[in-house]
Each structure stands twice: as C-alpha cells, then as structure tokens.
mmCIF file of C-alpha atoms and ligand atoms in Angstrom:
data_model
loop_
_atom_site.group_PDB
_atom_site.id
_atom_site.type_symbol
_atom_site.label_atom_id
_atom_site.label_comp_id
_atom_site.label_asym_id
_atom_site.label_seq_id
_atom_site.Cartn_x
_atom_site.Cartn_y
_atom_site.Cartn_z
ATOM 1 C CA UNK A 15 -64.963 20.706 -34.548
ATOM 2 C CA UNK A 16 -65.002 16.621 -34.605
ATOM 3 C CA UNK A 17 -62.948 14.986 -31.760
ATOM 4 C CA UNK A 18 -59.446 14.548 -32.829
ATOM 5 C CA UNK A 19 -56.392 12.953 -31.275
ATOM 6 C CA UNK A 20 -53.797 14.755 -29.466
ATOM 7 C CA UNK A 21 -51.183 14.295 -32.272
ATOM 8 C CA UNK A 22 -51.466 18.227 -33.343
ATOM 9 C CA UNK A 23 -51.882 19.508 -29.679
ATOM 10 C CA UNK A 24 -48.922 18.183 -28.268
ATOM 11 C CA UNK A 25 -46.497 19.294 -31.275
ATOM 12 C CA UNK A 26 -48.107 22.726 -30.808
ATOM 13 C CA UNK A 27 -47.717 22.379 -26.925
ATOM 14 C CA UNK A 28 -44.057 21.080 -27.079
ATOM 15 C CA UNK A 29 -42.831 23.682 -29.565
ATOM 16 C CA UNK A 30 -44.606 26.140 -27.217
ATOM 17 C CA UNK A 31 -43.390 25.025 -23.976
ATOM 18 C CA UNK A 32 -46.937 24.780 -22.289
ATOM 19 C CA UNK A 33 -49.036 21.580 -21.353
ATOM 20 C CA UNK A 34 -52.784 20.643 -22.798
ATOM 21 C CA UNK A 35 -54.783 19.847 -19.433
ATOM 22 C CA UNK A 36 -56.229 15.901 -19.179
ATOM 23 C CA UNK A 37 -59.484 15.800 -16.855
ATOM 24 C CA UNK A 38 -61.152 13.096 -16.055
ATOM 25 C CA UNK A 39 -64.734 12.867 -16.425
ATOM 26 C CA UNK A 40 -67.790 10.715 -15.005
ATOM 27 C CA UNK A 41 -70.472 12.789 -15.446
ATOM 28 C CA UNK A 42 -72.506 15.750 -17.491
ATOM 29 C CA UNK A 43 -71.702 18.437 -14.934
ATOM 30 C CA UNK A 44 -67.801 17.504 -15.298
ATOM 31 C CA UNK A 45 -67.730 17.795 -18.923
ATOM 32 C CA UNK A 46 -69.846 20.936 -19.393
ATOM 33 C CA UNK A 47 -67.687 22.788 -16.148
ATOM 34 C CA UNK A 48 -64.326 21.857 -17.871
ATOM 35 C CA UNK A 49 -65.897 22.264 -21.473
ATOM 36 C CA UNK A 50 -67.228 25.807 -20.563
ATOM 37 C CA UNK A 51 -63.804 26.897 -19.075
ATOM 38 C CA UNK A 52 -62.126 25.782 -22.066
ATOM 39 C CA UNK A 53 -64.441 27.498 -24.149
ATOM 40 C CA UNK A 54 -63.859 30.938 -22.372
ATOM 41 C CA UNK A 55 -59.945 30.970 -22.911
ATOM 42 C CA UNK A 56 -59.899 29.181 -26.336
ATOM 43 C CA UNK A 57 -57.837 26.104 -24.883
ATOM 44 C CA UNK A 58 -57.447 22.761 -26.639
ATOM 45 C CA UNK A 59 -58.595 19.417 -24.237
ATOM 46 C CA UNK A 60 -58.026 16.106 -23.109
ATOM 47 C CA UNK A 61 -61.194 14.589 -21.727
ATOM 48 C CA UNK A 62 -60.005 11.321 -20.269
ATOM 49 C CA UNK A 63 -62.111 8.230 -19.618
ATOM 50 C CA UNK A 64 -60.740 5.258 -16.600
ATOM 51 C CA UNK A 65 -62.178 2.164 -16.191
ATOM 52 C CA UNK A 66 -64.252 3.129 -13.466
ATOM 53 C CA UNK A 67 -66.015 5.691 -15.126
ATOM 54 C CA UNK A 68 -66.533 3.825 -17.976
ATOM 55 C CA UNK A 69 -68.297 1.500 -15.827
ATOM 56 C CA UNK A 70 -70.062 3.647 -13.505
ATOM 57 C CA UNK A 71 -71.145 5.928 -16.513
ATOM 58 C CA UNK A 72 -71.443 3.610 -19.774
ATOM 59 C CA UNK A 73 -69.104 4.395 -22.361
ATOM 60 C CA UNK A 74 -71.835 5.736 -24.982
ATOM 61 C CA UNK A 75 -73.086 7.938 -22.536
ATOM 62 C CA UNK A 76 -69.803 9.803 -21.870
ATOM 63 C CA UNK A 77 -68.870 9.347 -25.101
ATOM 64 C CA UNK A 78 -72.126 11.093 -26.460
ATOM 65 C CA UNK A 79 -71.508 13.631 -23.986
ATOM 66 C CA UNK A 80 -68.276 14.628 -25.302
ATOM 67 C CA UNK A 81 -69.492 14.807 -28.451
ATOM 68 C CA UNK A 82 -72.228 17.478 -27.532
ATOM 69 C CA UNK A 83 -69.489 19.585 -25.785
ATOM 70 C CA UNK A 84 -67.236 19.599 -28.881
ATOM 71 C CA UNK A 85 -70.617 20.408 -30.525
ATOM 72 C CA UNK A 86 -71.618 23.268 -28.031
ATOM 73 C CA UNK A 87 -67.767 24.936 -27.546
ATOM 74 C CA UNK A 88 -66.019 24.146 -30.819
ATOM 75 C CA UNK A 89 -62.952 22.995 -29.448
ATOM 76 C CA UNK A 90 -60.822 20.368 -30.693
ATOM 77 C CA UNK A 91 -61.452 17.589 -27.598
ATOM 78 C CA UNK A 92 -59.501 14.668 -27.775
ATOM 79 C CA UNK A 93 -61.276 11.588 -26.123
ATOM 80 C CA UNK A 94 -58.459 9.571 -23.759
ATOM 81 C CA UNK A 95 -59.131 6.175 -21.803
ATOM 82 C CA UNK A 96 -57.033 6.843 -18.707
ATOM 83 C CA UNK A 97 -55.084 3.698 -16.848
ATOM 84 C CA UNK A 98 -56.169 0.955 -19.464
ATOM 85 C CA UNK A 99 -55.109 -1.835 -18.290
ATOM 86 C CA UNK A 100 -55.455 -4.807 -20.954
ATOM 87 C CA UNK A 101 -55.481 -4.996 -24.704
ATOM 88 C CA UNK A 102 -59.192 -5.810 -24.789
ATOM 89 C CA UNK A 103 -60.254 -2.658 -22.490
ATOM 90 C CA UNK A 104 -57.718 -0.532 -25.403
ATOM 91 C CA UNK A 105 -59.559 -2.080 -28.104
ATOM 92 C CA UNK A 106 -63.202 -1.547 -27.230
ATOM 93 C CA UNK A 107 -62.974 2.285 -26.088
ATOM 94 C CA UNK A 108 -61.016 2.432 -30.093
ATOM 95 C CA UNK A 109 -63.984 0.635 -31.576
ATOM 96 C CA UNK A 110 -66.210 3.062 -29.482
ATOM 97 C CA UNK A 111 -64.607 6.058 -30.817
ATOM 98 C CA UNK A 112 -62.113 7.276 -28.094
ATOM 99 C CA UNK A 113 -59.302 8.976 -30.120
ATOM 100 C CA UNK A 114 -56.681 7.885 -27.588
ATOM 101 C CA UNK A 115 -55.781 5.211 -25.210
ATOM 102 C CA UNK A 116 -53.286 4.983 -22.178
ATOM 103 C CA UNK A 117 -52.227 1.217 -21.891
ATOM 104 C CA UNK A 118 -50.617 1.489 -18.160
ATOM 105 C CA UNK A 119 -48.384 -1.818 -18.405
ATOM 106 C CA UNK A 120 -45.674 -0.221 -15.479
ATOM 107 C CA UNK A 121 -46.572 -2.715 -13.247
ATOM 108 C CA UNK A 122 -45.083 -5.443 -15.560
ATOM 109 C CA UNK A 123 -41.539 -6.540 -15.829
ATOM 110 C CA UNK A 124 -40.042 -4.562 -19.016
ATOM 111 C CA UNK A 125 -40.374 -6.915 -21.563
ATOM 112 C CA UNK A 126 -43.741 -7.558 -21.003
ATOM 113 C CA UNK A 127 -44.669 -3.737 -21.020
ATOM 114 C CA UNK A 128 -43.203 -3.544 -24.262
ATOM 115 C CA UNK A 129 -44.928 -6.775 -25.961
ATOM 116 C CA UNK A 130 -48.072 -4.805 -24.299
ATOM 117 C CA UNK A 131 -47.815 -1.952 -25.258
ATOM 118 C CA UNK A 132 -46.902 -3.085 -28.994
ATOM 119 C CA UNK A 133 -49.788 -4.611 -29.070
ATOM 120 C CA UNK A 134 -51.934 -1.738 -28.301
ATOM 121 C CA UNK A 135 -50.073 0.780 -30.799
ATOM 122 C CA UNK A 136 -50.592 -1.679 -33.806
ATOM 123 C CA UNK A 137 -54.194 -2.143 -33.342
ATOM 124 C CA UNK A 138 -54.681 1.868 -32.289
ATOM 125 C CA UNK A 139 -52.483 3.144 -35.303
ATOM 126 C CA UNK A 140 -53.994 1.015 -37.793
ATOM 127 C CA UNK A 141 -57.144 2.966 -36.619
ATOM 128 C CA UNK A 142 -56.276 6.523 -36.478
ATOM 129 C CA UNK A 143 -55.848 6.707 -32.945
ATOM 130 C CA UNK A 144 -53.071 7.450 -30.766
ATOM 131 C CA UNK A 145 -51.443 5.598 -27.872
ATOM 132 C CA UNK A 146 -49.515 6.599 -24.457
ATOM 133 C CA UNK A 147 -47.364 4.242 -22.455
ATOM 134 C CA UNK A 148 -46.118 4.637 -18.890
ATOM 135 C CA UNK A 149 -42.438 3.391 -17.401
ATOM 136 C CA UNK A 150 -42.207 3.816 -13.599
ATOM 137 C CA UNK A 151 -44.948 3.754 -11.006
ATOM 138 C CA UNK A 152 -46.525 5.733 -9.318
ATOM 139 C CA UNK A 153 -47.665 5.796 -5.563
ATOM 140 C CA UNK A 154 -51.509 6.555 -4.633
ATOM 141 C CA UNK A 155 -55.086 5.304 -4.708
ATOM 142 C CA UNK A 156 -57.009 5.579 -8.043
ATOM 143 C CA UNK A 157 -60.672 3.380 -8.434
ATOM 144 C CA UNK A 158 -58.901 -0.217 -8.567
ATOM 145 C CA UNK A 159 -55.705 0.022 -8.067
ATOM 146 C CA UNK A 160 -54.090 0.761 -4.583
ATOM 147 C CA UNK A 161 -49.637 1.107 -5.406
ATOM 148 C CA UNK A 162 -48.090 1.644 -1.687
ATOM 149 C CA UNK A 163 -45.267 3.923 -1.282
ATOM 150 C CA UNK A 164 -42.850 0.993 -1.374
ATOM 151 C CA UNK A 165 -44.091 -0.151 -4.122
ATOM 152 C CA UNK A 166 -43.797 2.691 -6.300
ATOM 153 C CA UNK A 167 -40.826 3.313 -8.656
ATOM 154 C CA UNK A 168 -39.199 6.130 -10.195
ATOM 155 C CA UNK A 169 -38.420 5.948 -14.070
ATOM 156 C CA UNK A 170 -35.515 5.137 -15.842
ATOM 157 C CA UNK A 171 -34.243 7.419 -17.834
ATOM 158 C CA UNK A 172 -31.595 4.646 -19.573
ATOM 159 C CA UNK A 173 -34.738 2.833 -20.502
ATOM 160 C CA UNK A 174 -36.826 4.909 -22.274
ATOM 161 C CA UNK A 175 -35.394 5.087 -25.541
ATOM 162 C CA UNK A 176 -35.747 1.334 -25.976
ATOM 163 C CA UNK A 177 -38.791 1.761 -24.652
ATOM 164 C CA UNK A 178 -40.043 3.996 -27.684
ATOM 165 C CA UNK A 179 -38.551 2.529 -30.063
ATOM 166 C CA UNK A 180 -39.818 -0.896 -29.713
ATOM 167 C CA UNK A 181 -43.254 -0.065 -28.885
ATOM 168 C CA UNK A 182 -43.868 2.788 -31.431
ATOM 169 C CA UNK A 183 -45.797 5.030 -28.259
ATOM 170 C CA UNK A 184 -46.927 8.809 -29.134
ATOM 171 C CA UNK A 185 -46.265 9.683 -25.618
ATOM 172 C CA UNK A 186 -45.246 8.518 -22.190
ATOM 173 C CA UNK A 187 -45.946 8.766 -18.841
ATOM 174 C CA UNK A 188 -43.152 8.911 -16.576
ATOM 175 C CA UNK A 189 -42.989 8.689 -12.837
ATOM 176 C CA UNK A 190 -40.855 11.400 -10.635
ATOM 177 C CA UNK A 191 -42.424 11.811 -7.818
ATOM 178 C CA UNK A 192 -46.346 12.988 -8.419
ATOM 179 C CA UNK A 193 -48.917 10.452 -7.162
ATOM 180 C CA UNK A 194 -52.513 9.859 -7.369
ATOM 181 C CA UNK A 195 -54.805 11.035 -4.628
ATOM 182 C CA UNK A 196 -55.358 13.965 -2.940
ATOM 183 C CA UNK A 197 -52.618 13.015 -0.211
ATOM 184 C CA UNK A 198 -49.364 13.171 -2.225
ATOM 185 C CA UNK A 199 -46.900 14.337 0.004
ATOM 186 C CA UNK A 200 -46.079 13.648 3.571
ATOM 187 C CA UNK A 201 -47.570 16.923 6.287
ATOM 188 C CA UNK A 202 -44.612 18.688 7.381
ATOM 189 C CA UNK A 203 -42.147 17.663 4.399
ATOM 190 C CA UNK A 204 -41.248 19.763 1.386
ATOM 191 C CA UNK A 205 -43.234 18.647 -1.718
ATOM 192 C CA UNK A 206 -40.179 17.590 -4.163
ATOM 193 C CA UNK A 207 -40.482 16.410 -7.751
ATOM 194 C CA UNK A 208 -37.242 14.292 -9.835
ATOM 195 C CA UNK A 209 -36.743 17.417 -12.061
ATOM 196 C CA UNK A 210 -33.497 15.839 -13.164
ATOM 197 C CA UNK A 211 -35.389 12.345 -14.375
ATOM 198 C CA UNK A 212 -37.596 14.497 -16.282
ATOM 199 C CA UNK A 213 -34.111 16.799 -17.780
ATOM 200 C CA UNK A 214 -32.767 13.299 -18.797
ATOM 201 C CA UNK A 215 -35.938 11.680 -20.442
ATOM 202 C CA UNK A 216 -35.988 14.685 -22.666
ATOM 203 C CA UNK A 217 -32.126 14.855 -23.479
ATOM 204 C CA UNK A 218 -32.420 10.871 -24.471
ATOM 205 C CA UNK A 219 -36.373 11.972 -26.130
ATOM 206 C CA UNK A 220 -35.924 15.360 -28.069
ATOM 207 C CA UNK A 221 -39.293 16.417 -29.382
ATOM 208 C CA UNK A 222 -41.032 13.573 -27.575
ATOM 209 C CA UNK A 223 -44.623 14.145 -25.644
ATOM 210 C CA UNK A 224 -43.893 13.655 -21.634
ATOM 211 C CA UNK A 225 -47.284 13.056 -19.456
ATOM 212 C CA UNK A 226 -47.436 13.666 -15.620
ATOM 213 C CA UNK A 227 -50.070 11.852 -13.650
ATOM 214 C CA UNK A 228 -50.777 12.641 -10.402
ATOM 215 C CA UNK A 229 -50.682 16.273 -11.148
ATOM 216 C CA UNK A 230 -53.563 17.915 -8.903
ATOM 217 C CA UNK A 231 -52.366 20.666 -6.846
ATOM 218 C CA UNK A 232 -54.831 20.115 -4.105
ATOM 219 C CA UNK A 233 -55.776 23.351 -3.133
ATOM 220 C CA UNK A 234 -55.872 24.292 0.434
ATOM 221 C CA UNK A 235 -58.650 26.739 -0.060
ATOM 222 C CA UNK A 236 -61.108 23.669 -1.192
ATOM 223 C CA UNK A 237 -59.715 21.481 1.473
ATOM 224 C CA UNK A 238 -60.832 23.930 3.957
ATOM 225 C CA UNK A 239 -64.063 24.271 2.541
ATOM 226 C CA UNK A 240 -64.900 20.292 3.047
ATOM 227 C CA UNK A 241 -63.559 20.024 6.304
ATOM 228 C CA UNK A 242 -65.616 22.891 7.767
ATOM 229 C CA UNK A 243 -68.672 20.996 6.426
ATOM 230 C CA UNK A 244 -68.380 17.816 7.737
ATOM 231 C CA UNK A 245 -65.806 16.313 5.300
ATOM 232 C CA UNK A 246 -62.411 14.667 6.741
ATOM 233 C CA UNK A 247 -59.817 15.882 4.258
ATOM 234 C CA UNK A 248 -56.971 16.865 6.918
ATOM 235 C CA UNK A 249 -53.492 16.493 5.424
ATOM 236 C CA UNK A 250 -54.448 16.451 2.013
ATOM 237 C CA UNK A 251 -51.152 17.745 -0.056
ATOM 238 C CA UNK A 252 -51.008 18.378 -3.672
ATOM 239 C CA UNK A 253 -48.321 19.400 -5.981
ATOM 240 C CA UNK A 254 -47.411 22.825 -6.056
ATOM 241 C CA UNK A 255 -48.352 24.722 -8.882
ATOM 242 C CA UNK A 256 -45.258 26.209 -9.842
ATOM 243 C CA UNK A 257 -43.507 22.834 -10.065
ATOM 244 C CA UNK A 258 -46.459 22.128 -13.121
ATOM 245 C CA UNK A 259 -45.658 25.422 -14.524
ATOM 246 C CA UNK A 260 -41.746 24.516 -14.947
ATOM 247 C CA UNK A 261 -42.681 20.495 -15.890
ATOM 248 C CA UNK A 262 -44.835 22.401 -18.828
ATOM 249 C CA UNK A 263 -42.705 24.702 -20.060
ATOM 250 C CA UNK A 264 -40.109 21.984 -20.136
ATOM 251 C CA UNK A 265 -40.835 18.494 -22.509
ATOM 252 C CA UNK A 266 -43.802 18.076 -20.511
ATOM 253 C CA UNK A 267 -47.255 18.099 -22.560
ATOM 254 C CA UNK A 268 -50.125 16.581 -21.310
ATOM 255 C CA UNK A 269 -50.930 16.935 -17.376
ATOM 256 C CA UNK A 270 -53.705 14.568 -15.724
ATOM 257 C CA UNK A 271 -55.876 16.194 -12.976
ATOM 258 C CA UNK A 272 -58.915 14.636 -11.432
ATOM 259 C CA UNK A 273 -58.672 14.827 -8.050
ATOM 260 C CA UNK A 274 -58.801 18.437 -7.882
ATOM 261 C CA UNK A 275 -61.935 18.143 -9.820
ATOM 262 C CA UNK A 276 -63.588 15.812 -7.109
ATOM 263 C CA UNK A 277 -62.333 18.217 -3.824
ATOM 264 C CA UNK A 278 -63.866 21.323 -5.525
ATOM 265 C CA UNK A 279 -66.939 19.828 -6.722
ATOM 266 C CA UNK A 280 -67.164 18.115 -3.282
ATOM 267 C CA UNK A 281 -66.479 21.263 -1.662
ATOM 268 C CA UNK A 282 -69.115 23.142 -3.323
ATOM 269 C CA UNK A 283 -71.807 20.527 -2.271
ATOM 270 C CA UNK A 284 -71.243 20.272 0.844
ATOM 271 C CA UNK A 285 -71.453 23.651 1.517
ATOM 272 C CA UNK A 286 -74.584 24.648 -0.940
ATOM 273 C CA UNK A 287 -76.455 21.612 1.442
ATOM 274 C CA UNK A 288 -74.898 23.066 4.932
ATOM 275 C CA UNK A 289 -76.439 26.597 3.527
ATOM 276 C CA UNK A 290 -79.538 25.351 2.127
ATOM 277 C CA UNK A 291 -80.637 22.034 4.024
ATOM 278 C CA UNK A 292 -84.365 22.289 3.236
ATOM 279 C CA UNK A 293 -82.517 21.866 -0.563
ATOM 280 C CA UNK A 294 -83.674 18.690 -2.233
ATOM 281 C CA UNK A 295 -83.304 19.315 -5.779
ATOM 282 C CA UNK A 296 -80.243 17.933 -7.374
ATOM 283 C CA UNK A 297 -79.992 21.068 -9.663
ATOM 284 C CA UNK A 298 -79.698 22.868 -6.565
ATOM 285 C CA UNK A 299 -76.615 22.047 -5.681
ATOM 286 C CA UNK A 300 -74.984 20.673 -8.949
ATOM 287 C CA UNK A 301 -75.199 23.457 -10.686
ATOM 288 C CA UNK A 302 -72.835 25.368 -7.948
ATOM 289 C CA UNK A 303 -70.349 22.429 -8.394
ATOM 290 C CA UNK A 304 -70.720 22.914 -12.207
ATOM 291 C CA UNK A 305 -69.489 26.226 -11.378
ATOM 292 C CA UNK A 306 -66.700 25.748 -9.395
ATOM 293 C CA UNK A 307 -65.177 22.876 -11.453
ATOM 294 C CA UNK A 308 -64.955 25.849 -13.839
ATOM 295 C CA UNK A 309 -63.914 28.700 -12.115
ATOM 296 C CA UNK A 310 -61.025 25.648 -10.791
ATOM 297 C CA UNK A 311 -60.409 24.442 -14.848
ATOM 298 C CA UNK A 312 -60.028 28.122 -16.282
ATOM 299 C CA UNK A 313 -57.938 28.865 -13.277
ATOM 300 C CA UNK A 314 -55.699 25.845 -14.317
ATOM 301 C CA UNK A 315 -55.644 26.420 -18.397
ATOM 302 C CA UNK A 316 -54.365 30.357 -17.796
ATOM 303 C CA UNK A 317 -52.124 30.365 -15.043
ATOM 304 C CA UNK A 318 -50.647 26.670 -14.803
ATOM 305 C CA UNK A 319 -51.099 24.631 -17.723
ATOM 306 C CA UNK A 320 -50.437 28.304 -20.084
ATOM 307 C CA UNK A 321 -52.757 26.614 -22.898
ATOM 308 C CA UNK A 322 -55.261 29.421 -22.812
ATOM 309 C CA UNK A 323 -55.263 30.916 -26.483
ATOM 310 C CA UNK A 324 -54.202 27.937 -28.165
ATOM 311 C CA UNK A 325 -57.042 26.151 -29.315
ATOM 312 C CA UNK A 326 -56.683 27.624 -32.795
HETATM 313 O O1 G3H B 413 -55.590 8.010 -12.097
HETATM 314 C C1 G3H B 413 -56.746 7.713 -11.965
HETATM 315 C C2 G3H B 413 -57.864 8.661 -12.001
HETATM 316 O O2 G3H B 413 -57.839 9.535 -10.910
HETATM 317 C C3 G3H B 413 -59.162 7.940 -12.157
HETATM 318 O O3 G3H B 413 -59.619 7.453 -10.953
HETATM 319 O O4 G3H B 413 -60.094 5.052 -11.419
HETATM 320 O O5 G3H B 413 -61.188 6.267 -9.486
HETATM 321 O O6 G3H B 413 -61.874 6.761 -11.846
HETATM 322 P P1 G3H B 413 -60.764 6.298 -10.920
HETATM 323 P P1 13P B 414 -54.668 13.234 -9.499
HETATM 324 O O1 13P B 414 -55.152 12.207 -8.545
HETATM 325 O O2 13P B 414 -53.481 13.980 -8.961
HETATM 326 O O3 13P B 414 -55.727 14.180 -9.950
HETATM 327 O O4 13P B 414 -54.138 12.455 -10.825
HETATM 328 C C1 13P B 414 -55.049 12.057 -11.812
HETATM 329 C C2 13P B 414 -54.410 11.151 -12.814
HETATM 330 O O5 13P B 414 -53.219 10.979 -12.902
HETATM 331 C C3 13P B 414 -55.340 10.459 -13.733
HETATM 332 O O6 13P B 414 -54.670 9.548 -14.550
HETATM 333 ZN ZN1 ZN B 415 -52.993 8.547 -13.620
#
C-alpha cells in the first residue's frame, strides 16, 4: 500500500464515529512499535513528523522509514508534519513527499491565520496533499514552543466557519481544554474537557474532520514505572481515556499522541538498565521499548481510538 493522505480515513472515521490515531515519530523503534500494532488490528495511521524531529532525524530518513513500514505492514500510512509553523517548512516536507501538513498559525491574529493558512492549502492542493489548520491555543511544552496557561485560548466556535471557508482546510484543530505535555491538568483537580465547544464546532461544521492535540492519557501505570527508577515524573496528568472515546465517537477524527509514546518507551528503559546494569548494548534495551510502545499503540487503536478493523 503507497502512503496516502488522510482524505479517505477521516470520511470513513467520521461516518463511523471513531478517530484514526496521529503518533509522532523520531526514530526506527517508534515507527516499527506503532507500525507493528497497527498491523495486528488492521488499523489505518497517521505517522506525524514536527520540526524537531525533522531536525533531529533528517527528513529522508524518517521519511524512508515510513515507507519501509507501509512496505512491511500494508497499511495505508498517511505521512503528517505536525506544528508547521511557516509556509516554507509546509512546502519542503510536500516536495519531500509528506502527504499532509499541519500549518499551526493560532498564535496569529485571525486574519493573518487565514492569509496563512491559504497559502499553505493552495500550494498543498495543487499537489495532492492535504492540509489541517488550528483556531485556539493550546497550553503546554512541545520542542520549541513553550504557550503558558495564560496564554492559551479556547476556540471559537462563531469563527470557524469563516475560518473554513476562506482558507479551504481539510481539517482543524481546535482547542478545549487538552494540552501538550505530560502535565495537563492541575494534581488534585478534575480533568475537564469544553465538550460543548466541540458540540458547537460540529453543529456550525457537519461532516467536517475535528483534530485534538494534546490527547495522551498519561498513564499512571508508566508514570510509576519511571519514578521508581530514578525518573522525576510526579504529577504527571493526562486526559482520561473515556473523554477520547466520547471526542471520537463524536466529529472528532484524528487524535495526536506523543507523549505517551515517550513515558512508556522511557519507562521501559529505565527499568531494562535498573535490571540489567552490566547491559551495554543498545538492542538490549530498545528492543523492550519497541515493545511497549506497542503493547501502549494496540492498546490505544482497540479500546480508545475504536479504529481497529478499519484499515480496509
Ligand atoms: O505537539 C508537539 C509534539 O509533541 C512534538 O513535540 O516538537 O518536541 O517534537 P516536539
Ligand atoms: P501529547 O503531548 O498529549 O502527546 O500531544 C501531542 C500532540 O498534540 C502532537 O501534536
Ligand atoms: Zn500538537
């Protein structure tokens, strides 16, 4: 199967009322632990590509990658730069063969996200690939970007349709509530999500894609597992699972997750090296974070995202 864009997945995934999983990848052992849990349940995939992987990795190594796990599983894959952040950034991963880009203008005043964001989509369309815009900002930490709590906004909803319209997006990413990081919520407080932005979006968007960043659950099991081997995780919150189940079923269909990818892989190497310290051989302890990014992915693609069985 050749790497395609998301354009059939999310009207399958709408019209179905689940959500196609985004991961984020930097590396081999990423891409063949998500790869090989997609390939077990037959799900479709977003691989997605930020700036700071593209630089810490190359882009023709990842992209080369991806291509040898479509290759291997035979699952439509879908190659996605996550966060871009300027026209030229858009335009070389399209030249290099990504199938989709995110242009993340939502720190911009509105009028400047849209001229943005046009700009993208015409260049992206008139090359077969598909584009996803963002309104609202999130709170968190990703590789370059640091948005305080303050500074994060939620969307709004009377904006979107303009929005659309003028910019000609195939999806957007809409802030109510998630945030990047593994520290989403404050300890003590009752994780809460603007279900009612998202109802409203999709009242003023029938049909349209909806993406949630931000979306790692954070699992306390993995937390626990890096703090009793010297890691410093405490208070790390995630979103609660169930809340991704309902955001799927609704007109959510594409749900970004990285950060649970780094605490599990983390997890697993600091404890293979706490159990094993005469262990010096990389393999040694990448192949049991291989492992658990997989055991973590399939976990996600049955029981959360609900895309298991729909690669096909
Ligand atoms: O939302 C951002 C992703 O988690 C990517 O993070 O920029 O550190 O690669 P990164
Ligand atoms: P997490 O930090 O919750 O995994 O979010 C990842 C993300 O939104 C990538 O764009
Ligand atoms: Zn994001």
């Amino acid at each position: 199967m050749p790497i395609v864009t998301s354009k059939e997945m999310f009207e399958k995934a709408y019209a179905g009322g689940y959500a196609i999983g985004a991961f984020n990848v930097n590396n081999m052992e990423i891409i063949q632990g998500i790869t090989e849990a997609a390939k077990e349940v037959e799900a479709p995939l977003i691989l997605q590509v930020s700036a700071g992987a593209r630089k810490y990795a190359n882009h023709t190594y990842l992209m080369k990658l991806i291509e040898a796990a479509a290759i291997e599983t035979g699952l439509p894959i879908c190659v996605h730069l996550d966060h871009g952040d300027s026209f030229e950034l858009c335009k070389s991963c399209i030249d290099g063969g990504f199938t989709s880009v995110m242009i993340d203008g939502s720190h911009l005043p509105f009028a400047e996200n849209i001229a943005l964001t046009r700009q993208v989509v015409e260049y992206a369309h008139a090359h077969g690939v598909v584009v996803e815009g963002e309104l609202g900002r999130l709170a968190g930490v990703e590789d370059a970007v640091n948005v305080s709590e303050e500074d994060s906004s939620y969307t709004r909803p009377e904006e979107v349709e303009e929005f659309v319209s003028r910019t000609g997006v195939d999806s957007l990413a809409i802030a109510i509530g998630t945030s990047h990081g593994a520290f989403k919520f404050k300890p003590g407080t009752k994780p809460q999500l603007r279900f009612d932005i998202l109802e409203e979006v999709s009242r003023r968007l029938p049909g349209f894609p909806i993406v949630l960043h931000g979306s790692s659950s954070v699992p306390q099991e993995y937390v626990k597992i890096v703090n009793e081997n010297g890691g410093a995780l405490a208070d790390a919150i995630g979103v609660p699972e169930e809340m991704l189940r309902h955001a799927a079923e609704l007109s959510v269909c594409k749900i970004n997750i990285d950060s649970d990818l780094r605490l599990v892989m983390t997890a697993a190497v600091r404890q293979h090296l706490n159990q094993h310290p005469e262990h010096f051989d990389p393999r040694q302890y990448l192949k049991p974070a291989r492992e658990s990014i997989k055991e973590m992915v399939k976990h996600k693609l049955v029981n959360v995202l609900g895309c298991a069985g729909k690669a096909f």
